[in-house]
Coordinates of C-alpha atoms in Angstrom, one line a residue:
M296 CA 74.1 -141.1 173.2
A297 CA 75.1 -137.6 172.1
P298 CA 73.0 -135.9 169.4
T299 CA 74.1 -136.6 165.9
S300 CA 72.4 -133.7 164.0
I301 CA 71.5 -130.1 164.3
D302 CA 67.8 -131.1 164.3
E303 CA 68.2 -133.4 167.3
V304 CA 69.9 -130.7 169.3
L305 CA 67.3 -128.1 168.5
T306 CA 64.4 -130.5 169.2
R307 CA 65.9 -131.8 172.4
N308 CA 66.0 -128.3 173.9
N309 CA 63.1 -126.9 172.2
V310 CA 65.1 -124.1 170.7
L311 CA 63.2 -121.1 169.3
V312 CA 64.9 -118.4 167.3
S313 CA 63.4 -115.0 166.7
G314 CA 64.3 -111.3 166.1
N315 CA 66.8 -109.7 163.9
A316 CA 68.7 -112.4 162.1
D317 CA 71.6 -109.8 161.3
G318 CA 71.8 -108.7 165.0
R319 CA 74.2 -110.0 167.7
A320 CA 72.7 -113.1 169.3
M321 CA 71.3 -113.1 172.8
I322 CA 70.5 -116.6 174.4
F323 CA 68.3 -116.6 177.3
A324 CA 68.5 -119.6 179.9
H325 CA 65.7 -120.2 182.4
G326 CA 66.1 -121.1 186.1
F327 CA 64.9 -124.2 188.1
G328 CA 61.2 -124.9 187.8
C329 CA 60.8 -122.6 184.8
S330 CA 60.8 -122.8 181.1
L331 CA 61.6 -120.5 178.2
E332 CA 58.1 -119.0 178.9
S333 CA 59.6 -117.3 181.9
W334 CA 61.4 -114.8 179.5
R335 CA 58.1 -113.7 177.9
L336 CA 58.5 -110.2 179.4
I337 CA 62.2 -109.8 178.6
A338 CA 63.2 -111.5 175.4
P339 CA 60.8 -109.7 173.0
E340 CA 62.2 -106.4 174.1
F341 CA 65.4 -107.3 172.4
E342 CA 64.2 -108.7 169.1
E343 CA 64.4 -105.5 167.1
D344 CA 68.2 -105.4 167.4
H345 CA 69.2 -108.9 168.3
Q346 CA 68.8 -112.5 167.2
V347 CA 67.0 -114.0 170.2
V348 CA 67.4 -117.5 171.2
L349 CA 65.2 -119.3 173.7
F350 CA 65.3 -122.9 174.8
D351 CA 64.2 -125.3 177.5
H352 CA 66.6 -127.3 179.6
V353 CA 66.0 -131.0 179.1
G354 CA 63.3 -132.0 181.5
S355 CA 61.6 -128.6 181.4
G356 CA 59.0 -126.9 179.2
N357 CA 58.6 -128.6 175.8
S358 CA 62.0 -130.3 175.7
D359 CA 62.5 -133.9 174.9
I360 CA 61.9 -135.7 178.0
A361 CA 63.2 -138.9 176.6
A362 CA 66.7 -137.1 176.3
Y363 CA 66.9 -136.9 180.1
D364 CA 69.8 -138.8 181.3
R365 CA 70.4 -138.9 185.0
G366 CA 74.1 -139.6 184.5
K367 CA 74.6 -136.6 182.2
Y368 CA 72.6 -134.3 184.3
D369 CA 74.1 -135.3 187.6
S370 CA 76.0 -132.1 187.5
L371 CA 75.6 -128.7 186.0
D372 CA 78.2 -129.6 183.4
G373 CA 75.6 -131.6 181.4
Y374 CA 73.4 -128.5 181.1
A375 CA 76.4 -126.5 180.0
Q376 CA 77.2 -129.2 177.3
D377 CA 73.7 -128.6 176.0
V378 CA 74.3 -124.8 175.7
L379 CA 77.4 -125.3 173.8
E380 CA 75.7 -127.7 171.4
I381 CA 72.9 -125.2 170.8
L382 CA 75.4 -122.5 170.0
E383 CA 77.3 -124.9 167.7
A384 CA 74.1 -126.0 165.9
L385 CA 73.2 -122.3 165.3
D386 CA 76.9 -121.5 164.4
L387 CA 76.8 -118.6 166.9
H388 CA 79.8 -116.7 168.3
D389 CA 80.1 -113.5 170.4
V390 CA 76.8 -114.4 172.0
I391 CA 75.3 -112.4 174.9
F392 CA 74.3 -115.1 177.4
V393 CA 71.5 -114.1 179.8
G394 CA 71.0 -116.6 182.6
H395 CA 68.6 -116.6 185.5
S396 CA 69.3 -118.4 188.8
V397 CA 71.0 -121.8 188.3
S398 CA 71.5 -121.1 184.7
C399 CA 73.9 -118.4 185.6
M400 CA 76.4 -121.0 186.7
I401 CA 75.6 -123.1 183.7
G402 CA 76.5 -120.1 181.5
V403 CA 79.7 -119.7 183.5
L404 CA 80.6 -123.3 182.9
A405 CA 79.9 -123.2 179.2
A406 CA 81.9 -119.9 178.7
N407 CA 84.8 -121.4 180.5
R408 CA 84.7 -124.5 178.4
D409 CA 84.6 -122.5 175.2
P410 CA 85.0 -118.7 175.6
S411 CA 85.1 -118.3 171.8
R412 CA 81.4 -118.7 171.6
F413 CA 80.6 -115.9 174.2
G414 CA 80.9 -112.2 174.1
E415 CA 79.3 -111.4 177.5
L416 CA 77.6 -113.0 180.4
I417 CA 74.5 -111.3 182.0
L418 CA 73.8 -113.2 185.3
V419 CA 70.5 -112.5 187.0
G420 CA 70.4 -113.7 190.6
P421 CA 73.5 -116.0 190.4
S422 CA 74.7 -118.2 193.3
P423 CA 77.9 -120.3 193.0
R424 CA 76.9 -122.2 196.3
Y425 CA 73.7 -122.1 198.2
V426 CA 75.1 -123.6 201.4
N427 CA 77.0 -121.5 203.9
D428 CA 80.7 -122.4 204.2
E429 CA 82.8 -120.8 206.9
A430 CA 83.3 -117.3 205.8
Y431 CA 81.1 -117.8 202.7
L432 CA 77.4 -116.8 203.1
G433 CA 75.4 -118.7 200.6
G434 CA 72.0 -118.2 202.3
F435 CA 71.4 -121.6 203.8
E436 CA 72.8 -123.9 206.5
R437 CA 73.5 -127.4 205.2
V438 CA 70.9 -128.9 207.5
D439 CA 68.2 -126.4 206.0
I440 CA 69.0 -127.5 202.5
E441 CA 68.9 -131.2 203.4
A442 CA 65.5 -130.5 205.0
L443 CA 64.3 -128.7 202.0
L444 CA 65.4 -131.5 199.7
D445 CA 63.8 -134.1 202.0
T446 CA 60.5 -132.3 201.8
L447 CA 60.8 -131.9 198.1
D448 CA 61.4 -135.7 197.8
A449 CA 58.4 -136.6 199.9
N450 CA 55.9 -134.3 198.3
Y451 CA 57.0 -132.3 195.2
L452 CA 53.7 -130.7 194.6
G453 CA 53.2 -129.6 198.1
W454 CA 56.7 -128.3 198.2
S455 CA 56.1 -126.3 195.1
G456 CA 52.9 -124.7 196.5
T457 CA 54.8 -123.6 199.6
M458 CA 58.2 -122.7 198.1
A459 CA 57.3 -121.0 194.8
P460 CA 55.6 -118.0 196.5
V461 CA 58.7 -117.7 198.9
I462 CA 61.1 -117.8 196.0
M463 CA 59.1 -115.3 194.0
G464 CA 58.7 -112.8 196.9
N465 CA 56.3 -109.9 196.3
P466 CA 53.5 -111.1 198.5
D467 CA 51.4 -108.2 197.6
R468 CA 51.3 -109.7 194.1
P469 CA 50.2 -113.1 194.8
E470 CA 49.5 -113.9 191.0
L471 CA 53.3 -114.0 190.5
G472 CA 53.6 -116.7 193.1
D473 CA 50.7 -118.6 191.7
G474 CA 52.2 -118.5 188.3
L475 CA 55.5 -119.8 189.5
T476 CA 53.7 -122.6 191.4
A477 CA 52.0 -123.7 188.2
S478 CA 55.4 -123.7 186.4
F479 CA 57.0 -125.8 189.1
C480 CA 54.1 -128.3 189.0
S481 CA 54.2 -128.7 185.3
I482 CA 57.6 -130.6 185.6
D483 CA 58.0 -134.3 186.1
P484 CA 58.5 -134.6 189.8
A485 CA 61.4 -137.2 189.4
I486 CA 63.3 -134.8 187.1
A487 CA 62.4 -131.8 189.3
R488 CA 63.7 -133.6 192.4
H489 CA 67.0 -134.6 190.7
F490 CA 67.6 -131.0 189.3
A491 CA 66.9 -129.4 192.6
R492 CA 69.4 -131.6 194.3
V493 CA 72.0 -130.9 191.7
T494 CA 71.3 -127.1 191.9
F495 CA 71.2 -126.7 195.7
L496 CA 74.2 -128.9 196.4
S497 CA 76.4 -127.5 193.6
D498 CA 79.5 -125.5 194.3
N499 CA 80.9 -123.4 191.5
R500 CA 83.0 -120.9 193.4
N501 CA 86.3 -122.0 191.8
D502 CA 84.9 -121.5 188.4
L503 CA 84.2 -117.8 188.8
P504 CA 87.8 -116.5 188.6
E505 CA 88.2 -118.4 185.3
V506 CA 85.7 -116.4 183.5
S507 CA 87.3 -114.4 180.7
V508 CA 84.4 -112.5 179.2
P509 CA 82.8 -109.3 180.4
T510 CA 80.1 -110.0 182.9
L511 CA 77.2 -108.1 184.3
V512 CA 75.9 -109.4 187.6
I513 CA 72.3 -108.3 188.4
Q514 CA 71.0 -108.8 192.0
S515 CA 67.6 -108.1 193.5
S516 CA 67.6 -105.9 196.6
D517 CA 66.0 -108.6 198.6
D518 CA 66.3 -112.2 197.5
V519 CA 65.8 -115.2 199.9
I520 CA 67.5 -117.5 197.6
A521 CA 70.5 -115.5 196.5
P522 CA 71.2 -112.9 199.2
L523 CA 72.8 -109.5 198.3
E524 CA 76.1 -110.7 199.7
V525 CA 76.1 -113.6 197.2
G526 CA 75.9 -111.1 194.4
H527 CA 78.8 -109.1 195.8
Y528 CA 80.8 -112.4 196.0
V529 CA 80.1 -113.3 192.4
H530 CA 81.2 -109.7 191.3
R531 CA 84.4 -109.8 193.4
S532 CA 85.2 -113.3 192.1
I533 CA 84.7 -112.7 188.3
P534 CA 87.3 -110.4 186.6
R535 CA 85.9 -107.7 184.4
S536 CA 82.5 -107.9 186.1
R537 CA 80.1 -105.2 187.1
L538 CA 77.3 -105.5 189.7
T539 CA 74.0 -103.7 189.7
V540 CA 71.4 -104.0 192.3
L541 CA 67.7 -103.7 191.3
S542 CA 65.0 -102.1 193.4
T543 CA 62.9 -105.1 192.6
T544 CA 62.6 -107.8 195.2
G545 CA 62.4 -111.6 195.0
H546 CA 64.4 -114.2 193.1
V547 CA 62.5 -113.9 189.8
P548 CA 63.0 -110.3 188.7
I549 CA 62.5 -111.5 185.1
L550 CA 58.8 -111.6 186.0
S551 CA 58.5 -109.2 189.1
G552 CA 60.6 -106.5 187.7
A553 CA 60.9 -107.0 184.0
A554 CA 60.9 -103.3 183.0
E555 CA 63.8 -102.4 185.5
L556 CA 65.6 -105.5 184.3
V557 CA 65.3 -104.7 180.6
A558 CA 66.5 -101.2 181.2
E559 CA 69.6 -102.4 183.1
I560 CA 70.5 -104.9 180.3
R561 CA 70.0 -102.2 177.7
R562 CA 72.2 -99.8 179.7
H563 CA 74.9 -102.4 179.8
L564 CA 74.8 -103.3 176.2
A565 CA 74.7 -99.6 174.9

């Protein structure tokens, strides 16, 4: 059943609002296996000038686990609906949406559904499709994705311990991989398995040309999950977009390269 009150929406997604109430709103959306805590090095940097909105996708962090509906969240559209309900509950328009990883496409879907709510999209490590397809390079062959998902289904905690450091990259900073592993392991395994399947088998390439708001695509220089070519593809496909490539490596620059990422976002918003 759809939420019937503002309080239900805000509780469902553990919505936290901080910063300058008179400033332009920025909403930060986390990636798979993470929570709003993943923005701890980024979001506070914008609180002086912006109203900052953080939230957890249902099934992550301190969201209302009882609200998890496999039917609703069997595609990224369910998560996009949640974003729109949060913006409606807070009566926000002209929002700067900052999405990481799978939340980039969640933001694209939400902005396409109701562009009046969005002023800009900032997409950090976006991928519209993770599986290679003829001339499209998504980073993985279908057989590799299926093997990854089979391993995840069989032993989620073991998969997390192996894959989180690979996703994070930066092997010279093992504490980053350890932190991401802990985040992955904090999620209900059944929900994580479902969200992973939805994420890695999604195909949102046809949604990119429909984006009507200015967009900044931010790509790490070396990312095993979303290779550089994917960032170029997203940039070519979204009208009025700009691409910037960080010197930071890995798929989680919001933690591994926070200072550089903040500087790029500030430069874009200036």
